[in-house]
Short mmCIF file of C-alpha atoms in Angstrom, two decimals:
data_model
loop_
_atom_site.label_atom_id
_atom_site.label_comp_id
_atom_site.label_asym_id
_atom_site.label_seq_id
_atom_site.Cartn_x
_atom_site.Cartn_y
_atom_site.Cartn_z
CA MET A 30 -6.10 4.79 -13.16
CA ILE A 31 -3.35 3.58 -10.86
CA ASN A 32 -2.23 0.02 -11.47
CA PHE A 33 -1.08 -1.01 -7.97
CA TYR A 34 1.93 -3.31 -7.83
CA SER A 35 3.52 -4.42 -4.59
CA PHE A 36 6.75 -5.76 -3.20
CA ARG A 37 6.95 -7.46 0.19
CA GLY A 38 10.05 -8.11 2.25
CA GLN A 39 12.24 -7.04 5.13
CA VAL A 40 13.65 -3.53 5.46
CA THR A 41 17.44 -3.76 5.17
CA MET A 42 18.35 -0.07 5.05
CA ILE A 43 16.79 3.40 5.44
CA ASN A 44 18.75 6.44 4.22
CA ASP A 45 18.09 10.05 3.30
CA PHE A 46 17.34 10.48 -0.39
CA PHE A 47 18.80 13.64 -1.92
CA THR A 48 16.91 15.07 -4.87
CA GLY A 49 19.15 17.89 -6.04
CA GLN A 50 22.43 19.69 -5.78
CA ASN A 51 23.65 21.20 -2.52
CA GLY A 52 21.61 18.76 -0.44
CA GLU A 53 18.21 19.98 -1.67
CA GLY A 54 15.40 17.98 -0.15
CA SER A 55 17.69 16.77 2.60
CA GLY A 56 15.73 14.68 5.07
CA CYS A 57 12.36 15.06 3.33
CA LYS A 58 12.62 11.87 1.29
CA LYS A 59 13.95 8.49 2.35
CA LEU A 60 15.31 5.57 0.38
CA VAL A 61 14.03 2.35 1.92
CA SER A 62 15.68 -0.89 0.78
CA VAL A 63 13.53 -4.02 1.01
CA GLU A 64 14.69 -7.59 0.42
CA ASN A 65 12.28 -10.49 -0.05
CA SER A 66 12.74 -14.15 0.93
CA GLN A 67 14.21 -14.97 -2.52
CA GLY A 68 16.96 -12.37 -2.05
CA GLU A 69 15.43 -9.88 -4.53
CA LEU A 70 16.00 -6.26 -3.60
CA VAL A 71 13.89 -3.15 -4.27
CA ASN A 72 14.48 0.45 -3.25
CA PHE A 73 11.43 2.56 -2.42
CA VAL A 74 11.60 6.34 -2.54
CA VAL A 75 9.43 7.40 0.38
CA ALA A 76 8.19 11.00 0.09
CA PRO A 77 6.18 13.10 2.54
CA THR A 78 3.11 12.17 0.46
CA THR A 79 3.64 8.41 0.89
CA TYR A 80 0.76 7.02 2.95
CA PHE A 81 1.73 4.74 5.85
CA VAL A 82 -1.16 2.55 6.98
CA ASP A 83 -1.84 3.25 10.67
CA HIS A 84 0.82 6.00 10.45
CA VAL A 85 3.45 3.60 11.80
CA MET A 86 7.19 4.17 11.93
CA ILE A 87 9.20 1.57 10.05
CA ASN A 88 12.67 0.44 11.04
CA VAL A 89 15.39 -1.83 9.70
CA GLY A 90 14.27 -5.42 10.25
CA ASP A 91 10.54 -4.72 9.85
CA ASN A 92 8.54 -6.71 7.33
CA VAL A 93 6.74 -4.34 4.99
CA THR A 94 4.82 -4.21 1.74
CA GLY A 95 5.37 -1.25 -0.52
CA TYR A 96 2.81 -0.32 -3.17
CA TYR A 97 3.68 1.64 -6.30
CA ASP A 98 2.10 2.57 -9.61
CA GLY A 99 3.02 -0.12 -12.12
CA ASN A 100 2.32 2.32 -14.95
CA ALA A 101 4.73 5.00 -13.69
CA PRO A 102 8.11 5.42 -15.36
CA VAL A 103 11.09 4.10 -13.41
CA PRO A 104 14.83 4.54 -13.90
CA LEU A 105 16.55 1.55 -15.51
CA ILE A 106 18.86 0.75 -12.60
CA TYR A 107 19.50 -2.17 -10.29
CA PRO A 108 18.08 -2.63 -7.80
CA PRO A 109 14.76 -1.29 -9.12
CA GLN A 110 13.68 1.99 -7.56
CA TYR A 111 9.99 2.82 -7.20
CA GLN A 112 8.10 5.82 -5.83
CA ALA A 113 6.22 4.38 -2.85
CA LEU A 114 2.57 5.38 -2.80
CA ILE A 115 1.57 3.29 0.20
CA MET A 116 3.63 1.43 2.80
CA VAL A 117 2.27 -1.24 5.12
CA LYS A 118 4.10 -2.63 8.13
CA GLU A 119 3.12 -6.29 8.40
CA SER A 120 0.98 -7.30 11.38
CA PRO A 121 -0.19 -10.77 12.44
CA THR A 122 -3.59 -9.36 13.47
CA GLN A 123 -4.66 -7.82 10.17
CA ASN A 124 -4.45 -8.16 6.41
CA VAL A 125 -4.20 -5.26 3.98
CA LYS A 126 -5.26 -5.12 0.33
CA VAL A 127 -4.65 -2.10 -1.90
CA ASP A 128 -6.56 -2.21 -5.16
CA PHE A 129 -9.37 -0.81 -7.28
CA PHE A 130 -12.73 -2.21 -6.16
CA ASN A 131 -15.60 -2.26 -8.67
CA ARG A 132 -19.31 -1.51 -8.15
CA GLN A 133 -19.78 -4.93 -6.48
CA LEU A 134 -16.77 -4.17 -4.24
CA VAL A 135 -14.66 -6.89 -5.85
CA SER A 136 -10.94 -6.18 -6.27
CA SER A 137 -9.55 -5.78 -9.79
CA ASP A 138 -7.72 -9.12 -9.51
CA GLY A 139 -10.98 -10.85 -8.51
CA GLN A 140 -9.47 -12.19 -5.28
CA LEU A 141 -11.41 -10.24 -2.60
CA LYS A 142 -15.03 -9.14 -2.17
CA LEU A 143 -15.95 -6.66 0.54
CA ASN A 144 -19.11 -7.03 2.62
CA ILE A 145 -19.48 -3.72 4.43
CA SER A 146 -21.12 -3.80 7.85
CA PRO A 147 -22.28 -0.93 10.08
CA SER A 148 -19.09 -1.45 12.11
CA THR A 149 -16.81 -0.95 9.07
CA GLN A 150 -15.03 2.37 9.40
CA ILE A 151 -14.73 4.19 6.04
CA VAL A 152 -12.31 7.13 6.04
CA LEU A 153 -10.13 9.28 3.80
CA THR A 154 -6.33 9.17 4.05
CA ASN A 155 -6.50 12.20 6.36
CA GLY A 156 -8.65 10.25 8.83
CA GLN A 157 -11.89 12.10 8.09
CA ALA A 158 -15.11 10.18 7.49
CA PHE A 159 -15.97 9.23 3.91
CA THR A 160 -19.74 9.41 3.48
CA ASN A 161 -20.18 8.31 -0.14
CA ASN A 162 -20.23 4.83 -1.63
CA PRO A 163 -16.67 3.38 -1.71
CA ALA A 164 -17.42 1.36 -4.88
CA ASN A 165 -15.49 2.07 -8.10
CA ARG A 166 -12.53 3.53 -6.22
CA ASN A 167 -8.97 2.77 -5.18
CA LEU A 168 -9.17 1.48 -1.62
CA ILE A 169 -6.84 0.45 1.17
CA VAL A 170 -8.73 -2.33 2.95
CA ILE A 171 -7.77 -3.53 6.42
CA TYR A 172 -9.43 -6.83 7.27
CA GLY A 173 -9.19 -10.04 9.26
CA PRO A 174 -10.54 -13.47 8.37
CA THR A 175 -11.98 -14.29 4.95
CA THR A 176 -14.14 -17.04 3.52
CA ARG A 177 -12.49 -19.76 1.46
CA SER A 178 -14.59 -18.92 -1.58
CA ILE A 179 -13.45 -17.39 -4.86
CA PRO A 180 -13.40 -14.49 -4.49
CA ALA A 181 -12.67 -14.60 -0.79
CA GLN A 182 -15.17 -12.48 1.13
CA THR A 183 -14.56 -10.40 4.22
CA ILE A 184 -16.12 -7.79 6.43
CA PRO A 185 -13.37 -5.15 6.61
CA PHE A 186 -12.37 -3.48 9.86
CA ARG A 187 -11.52 -0.29 8.01
CA ILE A 188 -11.57 1.04 4.46
CA ILE A 189 -9.33 3.97 3.53
CA VAL A 190 -10.44 5.70 0.34
CA TRP A 191 -7.47 6.66 -1.83
CA CYS A 192 -8.70 9.77 -3.70
#
């Protein structure tokens, strides 16, 4: 099971990431540097398999959240360098939560409960409809307002099933 960790901040640099000798992989992977409000820096390796919510293009100066597997091995370097699984460009009109949701559709950290409505779009990462129950899965949830309860409850706009 993936243990999603995240880092949020502003993109300070985007460069090509070379994976081998003689320029192998040139242009296929990017190294995205992100700095948070406390001045902490993280480098994300963004591969062709990295999922960008809403398939947006990110640029230097954008506020983003990068999600990575907290159980995956990482090189012992500074700044830390993580393989980005999911990238989200921040938007004032929507919230995004990436987590495992149990059979009651409560996130693994107990902070968000999903109340699915007929208007909630449930899709796969390739945009195709997901017709099974989204419970007990890793989900990318795009939502708006929540209740002030614990856990907060919301009717999501869209759920992306991370298979």
